[in-house]
C-alpha positions as MATLAB code, in Angstrom:
seq = 'MVAELAAFSLLLGFLSLAVPADAAGLPQPSEILAQAREPDFYEWIVGCSKIPGVMHACGHDAHVSMLLGAARLLKAYEASLPGTVLLMFQPAEENNGGAKHMIAEGALEGVSAVSGIHVWPTLEAGVIATKPGPIMAASDSFEFTITGKGGHGAIPHMSIDPVVAASAIVLALQTLVSRETSPTDGAVVTVARFNTGAGANNVIPNAVELGGTVRALSQETFERLHSRLEEVAVNTAVAYGCKTSDIKWREVPYPVNRNDESLAAMAIGVADKLAAAKQDSKRVNISSMLLTDPSMAAEDFSFYGEKVPAVFSFLGIQDESQGVGASLHNPNFRMNEDVMPIGAALHAAMAIELLHKFAAPGSVSKDHSEL';
ca = [
       0.000    0.000    0.000;
       1.321    3.417   -0.845;
       0.294    6.883    0.328;
       2.160   10.150   -0.006;
       3.446   12.555    2.628;
       4.604   16.118    2.093;
       8.011   16.034    3.791;
      10.989   13.749    3.543;
      10.620   11.002    6.101;
      10.588    7.234    5.808;
       7.621    5.566    7.468;
       6.821    1.917    6.951;
       4.169   -0.187    8.637;
       3.937   -3.971    8.656;
       1.068   -6.366    9.207;
       2.486   -9.847    9.532;
       1.959  -13.164   11.273;
       4.236  -15.321   13.376;
       2.859  -18.756   12.463;
       1.486  -20.415    9.329;
      -2.151  -19.584    8.707;
      -4.973  -20.812    6.521;
      -5.933  -18.272    3.865;
      -9.439  -19.728    3.796;
     -10.262  -17.541    6.789;
      -9.731  -14.326    4.871;
     -12.706  -12.046    4.217;
     -14.350  -11.371    0.883;
     -14.217   -7.816   -0.529;
     -17.911   -7.386    0.318;
     -17.167   -8.099    3.989;
     -14.313   -5.606    4.011;
     -16.525   -2.974    2.400;
     -19.269   -3.572    4.950;
     -16.815   -2.914    7.773;
     -15.451    0.177    6.014;
     -18.984    1.551    5.784;
     -19.710    1.234    9.481;
     -20.468    4.663   10.996;
     -17.651    4.439   13.540;
     -15.132    3.636   10.785;
     -16.312    6.593    8.691;
     -16.011    8.978   11.627;
     -12.559    7.603   12.397;
     -11.129    7.825    8.880;
     -12.505   11.324    8.219;
     -11.294   12.411   11.642;
      -7.698   11.522   10.781;
      -7.234   15.144    9.665;
      -6.264   17.239   12.682;
      -5.765   20.671   11.102;
      -9.080   22.275   10.062;
      -9.036   24.358    6.906;
      -5.749   22.965    5.630;
      -5.419   20.494    2.772;
      -3.121   19.233    0.094;
      -5.019   20.074   -3.084;
      -4.092   16.814   -4.777;
      -5.674   14.450   -2.271;
      -2.500   13.149   -0.660;
      -3.805   13.823    2.836;
      -6.832   11.685    1.994;
      -4.515    8.995    0.596;
      -2.755    8.757    3.952;
      -6.079    8.510    5.781;
      -7.320    5.762    3.445;
      -4.142    3.765    3.962;
      -4.515    4.092    7.710;
      -8.060    2.852    7.233;
      -6.805   -0.156    5.295;
      -4.405   -0.927    8.131;
      -7.290   -0.931   10.574;
      -9.345   -3.224    8.341;
      -6.481   -5.653    7.768;
      -5.483   -5.726   11.431;
      -8.689   -7.576   12.235;
      -7.511  -10.455    9.988;
      -3.825  -10.362   10.863;
      -3.736  -13.941   12.122;
      -5.126  -15.198    8.806;
      -2.834  -13.298    6.443;
      -0.647  -15.751    4.479;
       2.217  -13.305    4.300;
       3.188   -9.745    5.124;
       1.502   -6.537    4.019;
       3.777   -3.526    3.847;
       2.144   -0.125    4.262;
       4.257    2.663    2.788;
       3.614    6.283    3.695;
       5.748    7.876    1.024;
       7.268   11.359    1.136;
       7.587   13.938   -1.623;
       5.581   12.483   -4.502;
       5.634   15.766   -6.371;
       8.886   16.949   -7.960;
      11.336   15.238   -5.599;
      10.628   11.631   -6.530;
       9.974   10.307   -3.051;
       9.400    6.796   -4.405;
      12.957    6.685   -5.754;
      14.292    7.621   -2.322;
      12.107    4.951   -0.695;
      13.532    2.334   -3.044;
      17.078    3.495   -2.329;
      16.368    3.090    1.410;
      15.343   -0.542    0.826;
      11.557   -0.152    1.010;
      10.996   -2.741   -1.736;
      13.304   -5.409   -0.351;
      11.380   -8.681   -0.370;
       8.323   -7.062   -1.950;
       6.424   -9.158   -4.500;
       3.997   -6.559   -5.861;
       2.830   -3.019   -5.281;
      -0.536   -1.297   -5.681;
      -1.597    2.302   -5.190;
      -4.594    4.625   -5.503;
      -5.043    8.267   -6.447;
      -8.295   10.156   -6.010;
      -9.561   11.455   -9.358;
     -12.012   14.398   -9.556;
     -12.900   13.859  -13.223;
     -14.403   10.453  -12.420;
     -17.793   10.098  -10.764;
     -17.624    9.304   -7.064;
     -17.188    5.595   -6.417;
     -15.710    4.708   -9.809;
     -12.565    2.584   -9.562;
     -10.634    2.861  -12.820;
      -7.410    1.439  -14.168;
      -5.897   -0.101  -17.293;
      -3.060   -2.435  -18.291;
       0.125   -0.886  -19.659;
       0.843    2.855  -19.500;
      -1.643    4.651  -17.265;
       0.287    7.887  -16.666;
       2.984    9.714  -18.588;
       6.691   10.206  -18.050;
       7.314   13.750  -16.893;
      10.058   16.327  -16.588;
      10.171   20.100  -16.174;
      12.540   22.594  -17.736;
      13.643   26.183  -17.451;
      16.121   28.320  -19.349;
      17.028   31.949  -19.985;
      17.009   33.876  -23.280;
      19.419   36.796  -23.139;
      19.507   39.707  -25.584;
      20.166   43.407  -25.129;
      17.667   45.596  -23.332;
      16.583   49.003  -24.514;
      13.787   51.491  -24.919;
      10.607   50.290  -26.563;
      10.552   53.370  -28.777;
      13.851   52.435  -30.445;
      13.733   48.602  -30.665;
      16.362   48.598  -33.439;
      18.918   49.664  -30.856;
      18.258   46.538  -28.760;
      18.271   42.762  -29.279;
      14.795   41.837  -28.128;
      14.697   38.622  -26.036;
      10.901   38.857  -25.805;
      10.507   38.323  -29.548;
      13.093   35.527  -29.484;
      11.399   33.826  -26.530;
       8.002   34.136  -28.224;
       9.397   32.460  -31.342;
      10.798   29.660  -29.185;
       7.398   29.078  -27.562;
       5.800   28.713  -30.991;
       8.612   26.572  -32.400;
       8.384   24.151  -29.479;
       4.791   23.346  -30.419;
       6.035   21.563  -33.531;
       7.911   19.011  -31.414;
       4.541   17.369  -30.844;
       2.435   18.525  -33.806;
       5.034   17.815  -36.522;
       7.692   15.535  -35.032;
       5.653   13.104  -32.939;
       3.269   10.501  -34.320;
      -0.394   11.346  -33.660;
      -0.716    7.905  -32.056;
       2.168    8.534  -29.653;
       1.040   10.631  -26.672;
       3.286   13.610  -25.912;
       3.026   17.099  -24.429;
       5.321   20.133  -24.470;
       3.892   23.030  -22.472;
       5.592   26.355  -21.816;
       3.817   27.538  -18.683;
       6.076   30.345  -17.504;
       7.205   33.426  -19.470;
       8.943   35.878  -17.167;
      10.405   39.204  -18.312;
      10.963   40.408  -14.766;
       9.945   43.705  -13.208;
      10.089   46.809  -15.362;
       8.235   49.572  -17.159;
       5.902   48.842  -20.052;
       8.118   50.731  -22.488;
      11.372   48.968  -21.594;
      12.686   45.933  -23.456;
      14.298   43.616  -20.879;
      17.766   42.133  -21.097;
      16.503   38.600  -20.574;
      13.423   36.382  -20.480;
      13.006   33.225  -18.415;
      10.943   30.364  -19.835;
       9.730   27.296  -17.977;
       7.440   24.378  -18.632;
       6.940   20.640  -18.754;
       7.572   17.715  -21.115;
       5.421   14.557  -21.041;
       5.442   11.330  -23.055;
       4.048    7.794  -22.996;
       7.238    6.143  -24.239;
      10.817    6.475  -23.049;
      12.077    6.929  -26.606;
       9.802    9.896  -27.238;
      10.586   11.294  -23.787;
      14.321   11.321  -24.479;
      13.855   12.767  -27.971;
      11.760   15.645  -26.651;
      14.510   16.515  -24.183;
      17.210   16.783  -26.818;
      15.015   18.499  -29.408;
      13.738   21.078  -26.930;
      17.295   22.144  -26.166;
      18.188   22.277  -29.874;
      15.147   24.385  -30.740;
      15.693   26.754  -27.807;
      19.362   27.311  -28.611;
      19.076   27.621  -32.391;
      15.939   29.746  -32.443;
      17.526   32.198  -30.016;
      20.580   32.431  -32.280;
      18.337   33.243  -35.240;
      17.138   36.303  -33.342;
      20.595   37.351  -32.182;
      20.048   36.076  -28.642;
      21.627   33.432  -26.444;
      20.080   30.517  -24.563;
      21.654   29.703  -21.205;
      21.064   27.994  -17.862;
      19.049   25.109  -19.311;
      17.888   23.085  -16.318;
      15.846   19.922  -16.000;
      14.345   18.412  -12.869;
      16.796   16.405  -10.788;
      14.477   13.391  -10.782;
      12.403   12.996  -13.982;
       9.533   10.525  -13.672;
       9.300    7.500  -15.990;
       6.088    6.201  -17.543;
       3.707    4.783  -14.935;
       3.101    1.319  -16.396;
       0.631   -1.197  -14.960;
       1.298   -4.928  -14.935;
      -1.418   -6.552  -17.068;
      -2.327   -9.290  -14.594;
      -2.464   -6.893  -11.650;
      -4.602   -4.434  -13.622;
      -7.038   -7.287  -14.258;
      -6.889   -8.122  -10.549;
      -7.731   -4.531   -9.592;
     -10.733   -4.487  -11.935;
     -11.830   -7.828  -10.491;
     -11.611   -6.507   -6.931;
     -13.523   -3.382   -7.965;
     -16.234   -5.586   -9.496;
     -16.511   -7.567   -6.258;
     -16.833   -4.361   -4.253;
     -19.448   -3.103   -6.708;
     -21.379   -6.375   -6.370;
     -21.739   -5.860   -2.640;
     -25.131   -4.718   -1.374;
     -25.542   -1.062   -2.289;
     -27.096    1.554   -0.040;
     -28.910    4.528   -1.557;
     -27.537    6.702    1.237;
     -23.952    5.859    0.326;
     -21.710    6.254   -2.698;
     -22.253    3.468   -5.213;
     -19.201    1.627   -6.536;
     -18.427    0.701  -10.128;
     -15.377   -0.360  -12.101;
     -14.018    1.204  -15.284;
     -11.431   -0.206  -17.651;
      -9.771    2.902  -19.032;
      -9.014    3.081  -22.734;
      -6.614    6.026  -22.600;
      -3.812    6.906  -20.188;
      -3.528   10.245  -18.441;
      -0.749   12.685  -19.327;
      -0.432   13.501  -15.642;
       2.528   11.865  -13.902;
       3.273    9.929  -10.718;
       6.499    8.819   -9.089;
       4.687    5.554   -8.315;
       6.185    4.654  -11.690;
       9.537    3.970  -10.004;
       7.994    1.045   -8.095;
       6.747   -0.481  -11.338;
      10.293   -0.496  -12.690;
      11.306   -2.849   -9.846;
       8.300   -5.097   -9.159;
       4.892   -5.848  -10.726;
       2.686   -2.837   -9.991;
      -0.801   -1.476  -10.530;
      -2.076    2.060  -10.026;
      -5.785    2.875   -9.917;
      -7.905    6.023   -9.917;
     -10.720    6.472   -7.394;
     -13.462    8.845   -8.556;
     -14.585   11.571   -6.158;
     -16.682   13.846   -8.396;
     -20.041   14.870   -6.940;
     -21.562   18.121   -8.217;
     -24.137   18.132   -5.421;
     -21.262   18.562   -2.953;
     -19.309   20.961   -5.126;
     -16.639   18.320   -5.715;
     -15.181   18.281   -9.209;
     -12.437   20.907   -9.440;
      -9.239   19.472  -10.864;
      -6.175   18.488   -8.879;
      -3.859   21.372   -7.946;
      -6.760   23.781   -8.130;
      -7.578   26.112   -5.206;
     -11.200   24.970   -5.511;
     -10.282   21.286   -5.140;
     -12.358   19.522   -2.515;
     -12.063   15.984   -1.214;
     -15.191   13.838   -1.208;
     -14.889   12.275    2.226;
     -17.763    9.870    1.512;
     -15.420    8.010   -0.859;
     -12.642    7.469    1.677;
     -14.062    4.220    3.146;
     -14.155    2.823   -0.404;
     -10.473    3.647   -0.846;
      -9.622    1.935    2.426;
     -11.633   -1.143    1.440;
      -9.996   -1.237   -1.993;
      -6.530   -1.111   -0.440;
      -7.367   -3.905    2.009;
      -9.072   -6.109   -0.576;
      -6.178   -5.693   -3.014;
      -3.713   -6.629   -0.273;
      -5.557   -9.879    0.334;
      -5.785  -10.668   -3.388;
      -2.063  -10.029   -3.758;
      -1.305  -12.346   -0.854;
      -3.367  -15.058   -2.522;
      -1.354  -14.574   -5.704;
       2.145  -14.348   -4.264;
       1.995  -16.405   -1.053;
       1.556  -20.185   -1.054;
      -1.589  -21.323    0.848;
      -0.881  -22.554    4.368;
       2.555  -20.998    4.602;
       4.140  -17.760    5.654;
       5.399  -15.821    2.669;
       8.904  -14.481    2.850;
       7.846  -11.828    0.410;
       6.054   -8.620    1.210;
       2.914   -7.856   -0.711;
       2.761   -4.096   -0.831;
      -0.288   -1.996   -1.574;
];
């Protein structure tokens, strides 16, 4: 099990058993869901947040609460678990590649498989969605400086205008996707920052800073976009008499988040079992969705999938009646707390399915099944 934390810290939790156990005593997903929907469990999991009015507008605080909920659900069956479940509360998912640091610290030693969840505001509340193969893109961010010669806006011929050069670079970079990448190969180049610095409206600056992101669904395309972006930035600036300098990429670029086919099928199967449980009109209904297209968003969960079989799933939280639907990283983002018990149940049910797959019945697995 994986959930993200904001700061760098390594926190692992284990649920294990000391003697061989019979897996036949393990609960069905419907039983786990029923426990997760008990009023006292709902109040407990929602009450995990201790700082009113503060959130992480990507759902990571809810992820931690759902994983804690899964721990509580699994603890009740600890004596029947045919192996060990590793609960990972991961730091620094965004930008710093916390998963890579976790791996370097030995978090995956002995782990047989890994599964994770991310809340998804574009999916209706209660929808559990995933797909085999690439589910999220590789990602990197860039920044560089275009330097010319500043001057007065009334006499532009006496300057070397970095604003015009930078504008040409922004336009030229669009062709890296539209004219150099196959329409069937997902890729994104976005220039999201264009900074001329402080100054008067009639003053041409000495330099312009550009920044943005590169995304791709294949490593080959990802690497090509890196090299071509630098070539276009440097050569286009030269064409306008300017210079490109200080080209910087993120210290830890994220690879493609790729789901193991068998584990993706397992996740859909678990979602179907949860959906088949008795529904309650007062609660969020559950359904499964096999995605056809990956997202161009990125996740450092991808580092786990490079080491062990992995599956990443989206958990829908959208509910217009509650005002829930704003995108991730949006100041209007709201978490749908009614979905959190479903996330906890999904974690716990996946852990048990993974133990069935990777641990021999009637024996204690030396491997860790991680969710």
